Amino acid sequence: MDSPVVPSGGVLTPLGVSSVRLNPGFWASLPTETIIDHCHEWIGRVGWAANFTGAPRRGREFSDSEVYKLMEAMAWTHDPRLDELTSVIAGAQEPDGYLNTKWGHARYSDLEWGHELYCYGHLIQAGVAQARASGGGELFELVKRAADHVCHMFMNGRGVCGHPEIEMALIELYRVTRAERYLEMARRFIDRRGTPALADIELGRAYFQDDVPVRKAEVFRGHVVRALYLACAVVDLAVETNDRDLLDLVERQWERTVARRTHLTGGMGSRHNGESFGEDWELPPDRAYNETCAGVASFMLSHRLLLATGNRRYADLAERTFYNVVAAGPALDGRSFFYTNPLQVRVAGEVTSGVSPRADGGLRASWRSVSCCPTNLARTFAALPAYVATGTDAGLQIHHLTAARVEHDGFAVEVDTEMPWQGAATLRVLRAPDRLRVLSLRLPTWAGGGTAEWSRVWTPGEEVSVDLRMTPRWVEPDPRIDALRGCVAVERGPLVYCAESPADQPPLTRITVDTSRAPEVVDEEIEVSACVDSAEDRPWPYGPPARTETEPIRLRLRPYHQWGNHGPATMRVWLPQG
Amino acid sequence: MDSPVVPSGGVLTPLGVSSVRLNPGFWASLPTETIIDHCHEWIGRVGWAANFTGAPRRGREFSDSEVYKLMEAMAWTHDPRLDELTSVIAGAQEPDGYLNTKWGHARYSDLEWGHELYCYGHLIQAGVAQARASGGGELFELVKRAADHVCHMFMNGRGVCGHPEIEMALIELYRVTRAERYLEMARRFIDRRGTPALADIELGRAYFQDDVPVRKAEVFRGHVVRALYLACAVVDLAVETNDRDLLDLVERQWERTVARRTHLTGGMGSRHNGESFGEDWELPPDRAYNETCAGVASFMLSHRLLLATGNRRYADLAERTFYNVVAAGPALDGRSFFYTNPLQVRVAGEVTSGVSPRADGGLRASWRSVSCCPTNLARTFAALPAYVATGTDAGLQIHHLTAARVEHDGFAVEVDTEMPWQGAATLRVLRAPDRLRVLSLRLPTWAGGGTAEWSRVWTPGEEVSVDLRMTPRWVEPDPRIDALRGCVAVERGPLVYCAESPADQPPLTRITVDTSRAPEVVDEEIEVSACVDSAEDRPWPYGPPARTETEPIRLRLRPYHQWGNHGPATMRVWLPQG
């Protein structure tokens, strides 16, 4: 099956990329091909592919992984350039399977920061994609040699990688090959972690989840992408080993993380320092890190938890994260990318040429010295059809409403909808076996929640429909989130909205909104009633309240994922209440 | 004159350490001698003094400066251990004056991060202290050789130090020696900066104020200690060269920084990343960095601006910073120290043994791998009497009300007060020349502001008195400070108060205070009416407001500078309004 995640057990069974066709609509409109082309150009330009050919090495210690993530994207889309890149990297693989352009002279000398095993993880995922999309190939053979090398080197001993990733890759390789050693290697990497297995670092061992064993952790912590990739692997391990306790544990870690450490957009990561989760309730809109890759990682984790448990809360979060973090990453033209996704930007970004600093929040950049996000988006979007629905012996389960044609076991359904802009959706049966089939559709919590289920012997052409309530809604934060006190946000359907202000007009530090009046939909945007005050600086900004004059305005809000496409601007999701 | 800052011009003239005796009271109670002993012990224990004797080098690249700051403290207090340390460091000085335990093999090879010139800065300040406190000595001679070496190496060329500090030190050395080359060297360092003079770094050039020339800057930015040390030197340069435009400029930079980038305590620094200022209005209580050394630097800058302009707003900020940042740094016993001084701590710190990570906010540590704060407090407290008052031909100006005996030009006054606990103060003339003398006293803005002036021919024994209003007051933040919306704080006199909650009982994420009832003074503490709510976690912390039950309590607040002396606890200065 051509899906990035194919568990041996669990409640739901994924469909492959080729079983779902995205029809024109929001999901299909994501500029997947452009992003693949863009990454291919840039990886050439900055020399990260040439690193495999013995050219003077360029890029950070993990740059190999960008090539591999791009290759994974190409595998899902049957891109002929995959074979060229495979030839390039194959030339650098050593006879024993070792493959890394940075550390060949000093293999595994820096497990904390070297990222060698991390890079193998992405390499393996690319090979798995080739095996599943095309039945195998040169890349897949190369990958098995590399994975066998890893098993040979690490099966006995204590090492783990400073950046989790190889664990879930090995489990997927096990799922493809059924070779137990890959599962066992992943299990050992997971169980060693937190014993501790790595040296202490200035950021502290929580940074790479080596502070406590995963079976004793209560919440996701430290570097967000690391934490979520590890959690993905733990779900995979729990499913493959039928370890219900371990699955329960990740579910509880996820619960607390979602209840206390997640931003409204689904973004995770409150600290620039260590690109990490903050403490419970530490959710600053301005310094929210919300790395695009963390959005991808959370989307991957939610998908795994949905497959394992069937609980639609995971699809709810996946949907939120997809529309408001993952889809916000690329510019509308697919040629520039956010690294961080804060919920407030006070100072409009400055347009810079060339490679940008890594974590500038105000404007998307074409490429960065740490450029993990574009290739991560490429491989995610390339496999996107696989996230829409699942299939069982009984029928089809649609988890995300988007225009698509979904087929499983002779049961083909076309979903016709203009989500996320309109709440109406029609599910038309195109083909059906001559027996009882259950068609089910997740109803998002914002639409009341629940699952719509239609169980019958279907006739081709037969339709069912839903109409989800798309009224814009005011949302308030939990009072324990100090950074958001006194503010509200606007959501409509699965989308979070924001005020974006070119040249800071109106000035977004001086607005308050009137929540007694309902937000109004205007095309893809929303209008609310607000006031702008005329506060002037005082010599000291604390004391008795200053009196200010206010002027009423209509404030336009746009979907958060669209922000930053109209030149430098200030922006805020959370709006002070008048 | 035995004062750390002795400008050649400006409106006010400082008094020396020996002209002011601190009588029993808050200022005198600071554990200066203990801190000096403590630093002396630790510098021995961690090998930072032994670095000068050829022992295998230990500590960070700037560890020499900790020895020098301790030596400065010893110079002000006439500590006999100064000569021993001088012998130790003298052995490492090379024939051409070069002195650094880290970079001798590769002098000035890393101006961005090497801190060589920074270390000279602290060395020079120690030498200046010896010259002023004792008329000279071996250290002072060594220092002049080092300073001459710097002038020789850097007078022509482009180099500056990644960490400003040497600029103000050279100007002070000029003030002692009247050798123009030191002033000229400082001027060149200042003028080169921002042209740019240093390589770009991942944190960006604003980190070390090399983004724009100082004469074009509008606000303090980047690494806070670096920014404030540079500003001190700019004030010094403006005064020595009688450059009114340059002084105006620093005043405007200070104005905007105080109006938009300063925490209630006077603390500066909103980002852990880069230990830096945030943007305007970015003032998170939880992630406030407010490094103790930044408090010291701000205190030094305010003092310089007060001397240069006579404007009491600088003494207002100095007072706030002194009581609520500088005095908060050390534990009451003088044996452990905060590095950061946040205004909210959600998770009680964990007691650790040995050397602590550098920037843990919850508990003071005895020593750190970056241990700049203890020695900075040592030298500041050792020279503290010099900050109390100034003298002119016309009389005496008391800027900070604390129990003390102040003498200038035959005019001796004893200040009797229990500040910051009581507002009453008596100024008794002990000795006076037989002519008109003006005694003036700054009235802090919290007490209505202004200056009390008594002008007469004084008879010994004659007294004047004031009684400053010490009613506790609710304080609100400017509405543009998003992180504090809906919160209030309590101040009394010069002190900021905080709730401190051992074991988080009451839970400080769940309280709201009732501002309709006045805060009540109970000994050194304050009590306010509050409610604790019983909010429970929801699966998703955003949505319609949850209903909760609340229970009324009396909430005890203590002076912020005293917090963290009673074991692990949560803490908050800003209290949500009920």
mmCIF file of N, CA, C and O in Angstrom, chain A residues 202 258-260 262-264 271 279-283 287 320 344 346-347 358 475-478 480 482 485 487 509-510 536-538 540-543 572 574 576, chain B residues 202 258-260 262-264 271 279-283 287 320 344 346-347 358 475-478 480 482 485 487 509-510 536-543 572 574 576:
data_model
loop_
_atom_site.group_PDB
_atom_site.id
_atom_site.type_symbol
_atom_site.label_atom_id
_atom_site.label_comp_id
_atom_site.label_asym_id
_atom_site.label_seq_id
_atom_site.Cartn_x
_atom_site.Cartn_y
_atom_site.Cartn_z
ATOM 1 N N GLU A 202 24.138 21.860 27.120
ATOM 2 C CA GLU A 202 23.775 23.123 27.774
ATOM 3 C C GLU A 202 22.265 23.327 27.821
ATOM 4 O O GLU A 202 21.745 23.877 28.781
ATOM 5 N N VAL A 258 -1.875 18.763 24.429
ATOM 6 C CA VAL A 258 -2.914 19.479 23.685
ATOM 7 C C VAL A 258 -3.703 20.406 24.616
ATOM 8 O O VAL A 258 -4.063 21.522 24.244
ATOM 9 N N ALA A 259 -3.918 19.960 25.834
ATOM 10 C CA ALA A 259 -4.711 20.768 26.774
ATOM 11 C C ALA A 259 -3.938 21.963 27.311
ATOM 12 O O ALA A 259 -4.529 22.957 27.713
ATOM 13 N N ARG A 260 -2.592 21.902 27.318
ATOM 14 C CA ARG A 260 -1.824 22.932 28.019
ATOM 15 C C ARG A 260 -0.642 23.519 27.245
ATOM 16 O O ARG A 260 -0.016 24.465 27.720
ATOM 17 N N THR A 262 -0.400 23.789 23.550
ATOM 18 C CA THR A 262 -0.635 23.891 22.112
ATOM 19 C C THR A 262 -1.320 25.219 21.800
ATOM 20 O O THR A 262 -2.235 25.640 22.508
ATOM 21 N N HIS A 263 -0.850 25.863 20.754
ATOM 22 C CA HIS A 263 -1.427 27.137 20.352
ATOM 23 C C HIS A 263 -2.725 26.926 19.572
ATOM 24 O O HIS A 263 -2.988 25.822 19.078
ATOM 25 N N LEU A 264 -3.515 27.978 19.460
ATOM 26 C CA LEU A 264 -4.825 27.878 18.813
ATOM 27 C C LEU A 264 -4.743 27.283 17.411
ATOM 28 O O LEU A 264 -5.634 26.556 16.977
ATOM 29 N N ARG A 271 9.074 28.318 22.682
ATOM 30 C CA ARG A 271 10.360 28.948 22.971
ATOM 31 C C ARG A 271 11.287 28.900 21.759
ATOM 32 O O ARG A 271 11.493 27.835 21.179
ATOM 33 N N GLU A 279 6.557 25.556 29.322
ATOM 34 C CA GLU A 279 5.877 24.873 30.411
ATOM 35 C C GLU A 279 4.374 24.893 30.149
ATOM 36 O O GLU A 279 3.915 25.578 29.243
ATOM 37 N N ASP A 280 3.625 24.161 30.953
ATOM 38 C CA ASP A 280 2.173 24.213 30.839
ATOM 39 C C ASP A 280 1.716 25.675 30.891
ATOM 40 O O ASP A 280 2.167 26.442 31.747
ATOM 41 N N TRP A 281 0.825 26.040 30.044
ATOM 42 C CA TRP A 281 0.188 27.368 29.964
ATOM 43 C C TRP A 281 1.118 28.454 29.442
ATOM 44 O O TRP A 281 0.744 29.614 29.411
ATOM 45 N N GLU A 282 2.308 28.100 29.042
ATOM 46 C CA GLU A 282 3.222 29.102 28.475
ATOM 47 C C GLU A 282 3.008 29.128 26.969
ATOM 48 O O GLU A 282 3.587 28.326 26.243
ATOM 49 N N LEU A 283 2.140 30.034 26.542
ATOM 50 C CA LEU A 283 1.725 30.047 25.139
ATOM 51 C C LEU A 283 1.706 31.468 24.575
ATOM 52 O O LEU A 283 0.652 32.002 24.205
ATOM 53 N N ARG A 287 6.036 35.178 20.671
ATOM 54 C CA ARG A 287 7.249 34.376 20.656
ATOM 55 C C ARG A 287 6.937 32.901 20.388
ATOM 56 O O ARG A 287 7.838 32.057 20.473
ATOM 57 N N ARG A 320 -6.899 20.890 12.312
ATOM 58 C CA ARG A 320 -6.518 22.222 12.783
ATOM 59 C C ARG A 320 -5.063 22.534 12.403
ATOM 60 O O ARG A 320 -4.742 23.616 11.907
ATOM 61 N N GLN A 344 1.437 36.364 16.532
ATOM 62 C CA GLN A 344 1.461 37.821 16.547
ATOM 63 C C GLN A 344 2.820 38.280 16.040
ATOM 64 O O GLN A 344 3.862 37.762 16.473
ATOM 65 N N ARG A 346 4.706 41.931 15.683
ATOM 66 C CA ARG A 346 4.581 43.352 15.999
ATOM 67 C C ARG A 346 5.343 44.259 15.043
ATOM 68 O O ARG A 346 5.021 45.422 14.894
ATOM 69 N N VAL A 347 6.412 43.712 14.468
ATOM 70 C CA VAL A 347 7.234 44.516 13.578
ATOM 71 C C VAL A 347 7.266 43.812 12.223
ATOM 72 O O VAL A 347 7.648 42.640 12.146
ATOM 73 N N ARG A 358 17.462 31.611 10.073
ATOM 74 C CA ARG A 358 16.574 30.477 10.142
ATOM 75 C C ARG A 358 15.184 30.754 10.681
ATOM 76 O O ARG A 358 14.232 30.148 10.251
ATOM 77 N N VAL A 475 -13.658 32.942 20.006
ATOM 78 C CA VAL A 475 -13.030 31.903 20.827
ATOM 79 C C VAL A 475 -12.253 32.573 21.955
ATOM 80 O O VAL A 475 -11.524 33.537 21.722
ATOM 81 N N GLU A 476 -12.420 32.053 23.170
ATOM 82 C CA GLU A 476 -11.661 32.595 24.310
ATOM 83 C C GLU A 476 -10.635 31.586 24.800
ATOM 84 O O GLU A 476 -10.873 30.382 24.757
ATOM 85 N N PRO A 477 -9.516 32.077 25.291
ATOM 86 C CA PRO A 477 -8.490 31.163 25.819
ATOM 87 C C PRO A 477 -8.783 30.766 27.262
ATOM 88 O O PRO A 477 -9.458 31.498 27.986
ATOM 89 N N ASP A 478 -8.296 29.624 27.674
ATOM 90 C CA ASP A 478 -8.334 29.241 29.083
ATOM 91 C C ASP A 478 -7.689 30.349 29.915
ATOM 92 O O ASP A 478 -6.651 30.889 29.525
ATOM 93 N N ARG A 480 -5.895 30.331 32.329
ATOM 94 C CA ARG A 480 -4.531 30.068 32.786
ATOM 95 C C ARG A 480 -3.477 30.412 31.745
ATOM 96 O O ARG A 480 -2.287 30.419 32.046
ATOM 97 N N ASP A 482 -1.715 32.929 30.493
ATOM 98 C CA ASP A 482 -1.502 34.334 30.874
ATOM 99 C C ASP A 482 -1.305 35.245 29.672
ATOM 100 O O ASP A 482 -1.746 36.386 29.669
ATOM 101 N N ARG A 485 -4.654 36.643 28.081
ATOM 102 C CA ARG A 485 -5.735 37.175 28.920
ATOM 103 C C ARG A 485 -6.403 38.376 28.235
ATOM 104 O O ARG A 485 -5.730 39.235 27.688
ATOM 105 N N CYS A 487 -8.153 38.511 25.601
ATOM 106 C CA CYS A 487 -8.196 38.479 24.138
ATOM 107 C C CYS A 487 -9.186 37.439 23.624
ATOM 108 O O CYS A 487 -9.526 36.495 24.323
ATOM 109 N N THR A 509 -1.258 47.192 17.686
ATOM 110 C CA THR A 509 -1.092 47.271 19.149
ATOM 111 C C THR A 509 -2.165 48.148 19.775
ATOM 112 O O THR A 509 -2.212 48.282 20.992
ATOM 113 N N ARG A 510 -3.005 48.772 18.957
ATOM 114 C CA ARG A 510 -3.953 49.754 19.511
ATOM 115 C C ARG A 510 -5.406 49.434 19.231
ATOM 116 O O ARG A 510 -6.270 50.291 19.330
ATOM 117 N N GLU A 536 -0.726 57.481 23.630
ATOM 118 C CA GLU A 536 0.627 57.995 23.399
ATOM 119 C C GLU A 536 1.553 57.436 24.462
ATOM 120 O O GLU A 536 1.124 57.050 25.546
ATOM 121 N N ASP A 537 2.830 57.428 24.150
ATOM 122 C CA ASP A 537 3.793 56.919 25.119
ATOM 123 C C ASP A 537 3.788 57.773 26.380
ATOM 124 O O ASP A 537 3.720 58.998 26.317
ATOM 125 N N ARG A 538 3.864 57.075 27.506
ATOM 126 C CA ARG A 538 4.129 57.765 28.760
ATOM 127 C C ARG A 538 5.586 57.488 29.117
ATOM 128 O O ARG A 538 6.143 56.485 28.671
ATOM 129 N N TRP A 540 6.806 56.300 31.661
ATOM 130 C CA TRP A 540 6.898 55.001 32.319
ATOM 131 C C TRP A 540 5.589 54.281 32.048
ATOM 132 O O TRP A 540 4.515 54.844 32.310
ATOM 133 N N PRO A 541 5.628 53.067 31.507
ATOM 134 C CA PRO A 541 4.389 52.463 31.000
ATOM 135 C C PRO A 541 3.559 51.731 32.042
ATOM 136 O O PRO A 541 2.710 50.925 31.677
ATOM 137 N N TYR A 542 3.799 51.994 33.311
ATOM 138 C CA TYR A 542 3.025 51.346 34.369
ATOM 139 C C TYR A 542 2.492 52.429 35.297
ATOM 140 O O TYR A 542 3.187 53.405 35.572
ATOM 141 N N GLY A 543 1.289 52.250 35.799
ATOM 142 C CA GLY A 543 0.726 53.240 36.712
ATOM 143 C C GLY A 543 -0.775 53.240 36.582
ATOM 144 O O GLY A 543 -1.361 52.260 36.132
ATOM 145 N N ARG A 572 -1.917 39.820 13.940
ATOM 146 C CA ARG A 572 -2.241 39.191 15.218
ATOM 147 C C ARG A 572 -3.487 38.328 15.102
ATOM 148 O O ARG A 572 -4.470 38.705 14.451
ATOM 149 N N TRP A 574 -4.818 36.869 18.155
ATOM 150 C CA TRP A 574 -5.553 37.173 19.386
ATOM 151 C C TRP A 574 -5.788 38.671 19.473
ATOM 152 O O TRP A 574 -4.855 39.461 19.454
ATOM 153 N N PRO A 576 -7.411 41.955 21.456
ATOM 154 C CA PRO A 576 -7.881 42.429 22.763
ATOM 155 C C PRO A 576 -9.365 42.770 22.711
ATOM 156 O O PRO A 576 -9.839 43.378 21.746
ATOM 157 N N GLU B 202 25.104 34.393 13.785
ATOM 158 C CA GLU B 202 23.769 33.814 13.655
ATOM 159 C C GLU B 202 22.711 34.637 14.390
ATOM 160 O O GLU B 202 21.571 34.736 13.954
ATOM 161 N N VAL B 258 12.951 52.862 28.110
ATOM 162 C CA VAL B 258 12.235 52.843 29.389
ATOM 163 C C VAL B 258 10.721 52.847 29.152
ATOM 164 O O VAL B 258 9.976 52.166 29.857
ATOM 165 N N ALA B 259 10.277 53.549 28.129
ATOM 166 C CA ALA B 259 8.835 53.635 27.870
ATOM 167 C C ALA B 259 8.266 52.357 27.273
ATOM 168 O O ALA B 259 7.085 52.080 27.408
ATOM 169 N N ARG B 260 9.109 51.560 26.608
ATOM 170 C CA ARG B 260 8.560 50.439 25.840
ATOM 171 C C ARG B 260 9.269 49.095 26.033
ATOM 172 O O ARG B 260 8.802 48.089 25.522
ATOM 173 N N THR B 262 11.020 48.013 29.124
ATOM 174 C CA THR B 262 11.515 47.811 30.483
ATOM 175 C C THR B 262 10.410 47.206 31.339
ATOM 176 O O THR B 262 9.255 47.618 31.258
ATOM 177 N N HIS B 263 10.776 46.217 32.120
ATOM 178 C CA HIS B 263 9.818 45.561 33.001
ATOM 179 C C HIS B 263 9.564 46.399 34.246
ATOM 180 O O HIS B 263 10.355 47.285 34.579
ATOM 181 N N LEU B 264 8.474 46.094 34.950
ATOM 182 C CA LEU B 264 8.079 46.881 36.113
ATOM 183 C C LEU B 264 9.196 47.006 37.142
ATOM 184 O O LEU B 264 9.342 48.029 37.804
ATOM 185 N N ARG B 271 14.183 38.410 26.161
ATOM 186 C CA ARG B 271 14.401 37.167 25.418
ATOM 187 C C ARG B 271 15.573 36.381 25.990
ATOM 188 O O ARG B 271 16.654 36.926 26.178
ATOM 189 N N GLU B 279 11.239 43.360 21.187
ATOM 190 C CA GLU B 279 10.746 44.512 20.452
ATOM 191 C C GLU B 279 9.959 45.406 21.399
ATOM 192 O O GLU B 279 9.668 45.023 22.526
ATOM 193 N N ASP B 280 9.597 46.589 20.928
ATOM 194 C CA ASP B 280 8.744 47.454 21.734
ATOM 195 C C ASP B 280 7.508 46.693 22.188
ATOM 196 O O ASP B 280 6.880 45.997 21.385
ATOM 197 N N TRP B 281 7.156 46.814 23.462
ATOM 198 C CA TRP B 281 5.963 46.220 24.079
ATOM 199 C C TRP B 281 6.077 44.720 24.284
ATOM 200 O O TRP B 281 5.137 44.099 24.748
ATOM 201 N N GLU B 282 7.183 44.143 23.970
ATOM 202 C CA GLU B 282 7.367 42.702 24.199
ATOM 203 C C GLU B 282 7.947 42.525 25.596
ATOM 204 O O GLU B 282 9.162 42.602 25.789
ATOM 205 N N LEU B 283 7.074 42.332 26.573
ATOM 206 C CA LEU B 283 7.509 42.319 27.971
ATOM 207 C C LEU B 283 6.855 41.165 28.735
ATOM 208 O O LEU B 283 6.072 41.372 29.673
ATOM 209 N N ARG B 287 8.930 34.864 30.686
ATOM 210 C CA ARG B 287 10.182 34.680 29.953
ATOM 211 C C ARG B 287 11.084 35.914 30.051
ATOM 212 O O ARG B 287 12.117 35.976 29.378
ATOM 213 N N ARG B 320 14.466 52.156 41.279
ATOM 214 C CA ARG B 320 13.619 51.011 40.950
ATOM 215 C C ARG B 320 14.477 49.781 40.632
ATOM 216 O O ARG B 320 14.214 48.675 41.114
ATOM 217 N N GLN B 344 7.474 36.135 36.689
ATOM 218 C CA GLN B 344 6.546 35.039 36.949
ATOM 219 C C GLN B 344 7.304 33.725 36.807
ATOM 220 O O GLN B 344 8.054 33.540 35.843
ATOM 221 N N ARG B 346 6.270 29.732 36.896
ATOM 222 C CA ARG B 346 5.125 28.813 36.960
ATOM 223 C C ARG B 346 5.468 27.476 37.589
ATOM 224 O O ARG B 346 4.604 26.784 38.102
ATOM 225 N N VAL B 347 6.732 27.085 37.459
ATOM 226 C CA VAL B 347 7.146 25.785 37.991
ATOM 227 C C VAL B 347 8.272 26.040 38.982
ATOM 228 O O VAL B 347 9.289 26.645 38.633
ATOM 229 N N ARG B 358 23.178 28.137 33.473
ATOM 230 C CA ARG B 358 23.332 29.569 33.620
ATOM 231 C C ARG B 358 22.066 30.348 33.895
ATOM 232 O O ARG B 358 22.101 31.338 34.605
ATOM 233 N N VAL B 475 -0.995 49.019 40.367
ATOM 234 C CA VAL B 475 -0.358 49.549 39.161
ATOM 235 C C VAL B 475 -0.878 48.785 37.953
ATOM 236 O O VAL B 475 -0.955 47.558 37.989
ATOM 237 N N GLU B 476 -1.237 49.506 36.892
ATOM 238 C CA GLU B 476 -1.684 48.844 35.664
ATOM 239 C C GLU B 476 -0.660 49.027 34.550
ATOM 240 O O GLU B 476 -0.009 50.061 34.469
ATOM 241 N N PRO B 477 -0.555 48.033 33.688
ATOM 242 C CA PRO B 477 0.380 48.166 32.555
ATOM 243 C C PRO B 477 -0.237 48.927 31.394
ATOM 244 O O PRO B 477 -1.462 48.952 31.243
ATOM 245 N N ASP B 478 0.585 49.542 30.595
ATOM 246 C CA ASP B 478 0.124 50.130 29.340
ATOM 247 C C ASP B 478 -0.614 49.056 28.536
ATOM 248 O O ASP B 478 -0.154 47.916 28.461
ATOM 249 N N ARG B 480 -0.698 48.391 25.603
ATOM 250 C CA ARG B 480 0.051 47.809 24.485
ATOM 251 C C ARG B 480 0.964 46.670 24.924
ATOM 252 O O ARG B 480 1.523 45.965 24.101
ATOM 253 N N ASP B 482 1.014 43.429 25.631
ATOM 254 C CA ASP B 482 0.068 42.319 25.473
ATOM 255 C C ASP B 482 0.193 41.274 26.575
ATOM 256 O O ASP B 482 -0.805 40.705 27.011
ATOM 257 N N ARG B 485 -1.956 42.087 29.850
ATOM 258 C CA ARG B 485 -3.350 42.539 29.750
ATOM 259 C C ARG B 485 -4.192 41.940 30.871
ATOM 260 O O ARG B 485 -4.071 40.759 31.201
ATOM 261 N N CYS B 487 -4.005 42.439 34.016
ATOM 262 C CA CYS B 487 -3.306 42.207 35.276
ATOM 263 C C CYS B 487 -2.985 43.516 35.995
ATOM 264 O O CYS B 487 -2.938 44.579 35.386
ATOM 265 N N THR B 509 -1.623 30.031 39.112
ATOM 266 C CA THR B 509 -2.280 30.159 37.800
ATOM 267 C C THR B 509 -3.788 30.321 37.950
ATOM 268 O O THR B 509 -4.485 30.488 36.959
ATOM 269 N N ARG B 510 -4.288 30.237 39.179
ATOM 270 C CA ARG B 510 -5.748 30.223 39.353
ATOM 271 C C ARG B 510 -6.278 31.343 40.243
ATOM 272 O O ARG B 510 -7.389 31.261 40.742
ATOM 273 N N GLU B 536 -10.784 23.233 35.769
ATOM 274 C CA GLU B 536 -10.211 21.938 35.408
ATOM 275 C C GLU B 536 -9.830 21.955 33.944
ATOM 276 O O GLU B 536 -10.370 22.721 33.159
ATOM 277 N N ASP B 537 -8.909 21.096 33.597
ATOM 278 C CA ASP B 537 -8.487 21.035 32.208
ATOM 279 C C ASP B 537 -9.643 20.646 31.304
ATOM 280 O O ASP B 537 -10.438 19.760 31.639
ATOM 281 N N ARG B 538 -9.712 21.331 30.164
ATOM 282 C CA ARG B 538 -10.591 20.883 29.092
ATOM 283 C C ARG B 538 -9.721 20.229 28.032
ATOM 284 O O ARG B 538 -8.536 20.524 27.938
ATOM 285 N N PRO B 539 -10.313 19.380 27.214
ATOM 286 C CA PRO B 539 -9.488 18.713 26.198
ATOM 287 C C PRO B 539 -8.779 19.716 25.288
ATOM 288 O O PRO B 539 -7.675 19.482 24.846
ATOM 289 N N TRP B 540 -9.442 20.835 25.037
ATOM 290 C CA TRP B 540 -8.880 21.875 24.176
ATOM 291 C C TRP B 540 -9.082 23.205 24.905
ATOM 292 O O TRP B 540 -10.198 23.500 25.323
ATOM 293 N N PRO B 541 -8.014 23.958 25.128
ATOM 294 C CA PRO B 541 -8.127 25.097 26.048
ATOM 295 C C PRO B 541 -8.647 26.383 25.422
ATOM 296 O O PRO B 541 -8.470 27.450 25.984
ATOM 297 N N TYR B 542 -9.283 26.283 24.252
ATOM 298 C CA TYR B 542 -9.851 27.469 23.612
ATOM 299 C C TYR B 542 -11.311 27.186 23.284
ATOM 300 O O TYR B 542 -11.652 26.070 22.907
ATOM 301 N N GLY B 543 -12.140 28.198 23.420
ATOM 302 C CA GLY B 543 -13.545 28.000 23.095
ATOM 303 C C GLY B 543 -14.391 28.934 23.933
ATOM 304 O O GLY B 543 -13.901 29.967 24.409
ATOM 305 N N ARG B 572 4.512 35.207 41.184
ATOM 306 C CA ARG B 572 4.112 36.140 40.137
ATOM 307 C C ARG B 572 3.964 37.559 40.673
ATOM 308 O O ARG B 572 3.454 37.778 41.764
ATOM 309 N N TRP B 574 2.646 40.088 38.416
ATOM 310 C CA TRP B 574 1.415 40.573 37.779
ATOM 311 C C TRP B 574 0.264 39.628 38.112
ATOM 312 O O TRP B 574 0.335 38.433 37.838
ATOM 313 N N PRO B 576 -3.744 38.605 37.876
ATOM 314 C CA PRO B 576 -4.967 38.808 37.073
ATOM 315 C C PRO B 576 -6.052 39.500 37.895
ATOM 316 O O PRO B 576 -6.265 39.160 39.055
#
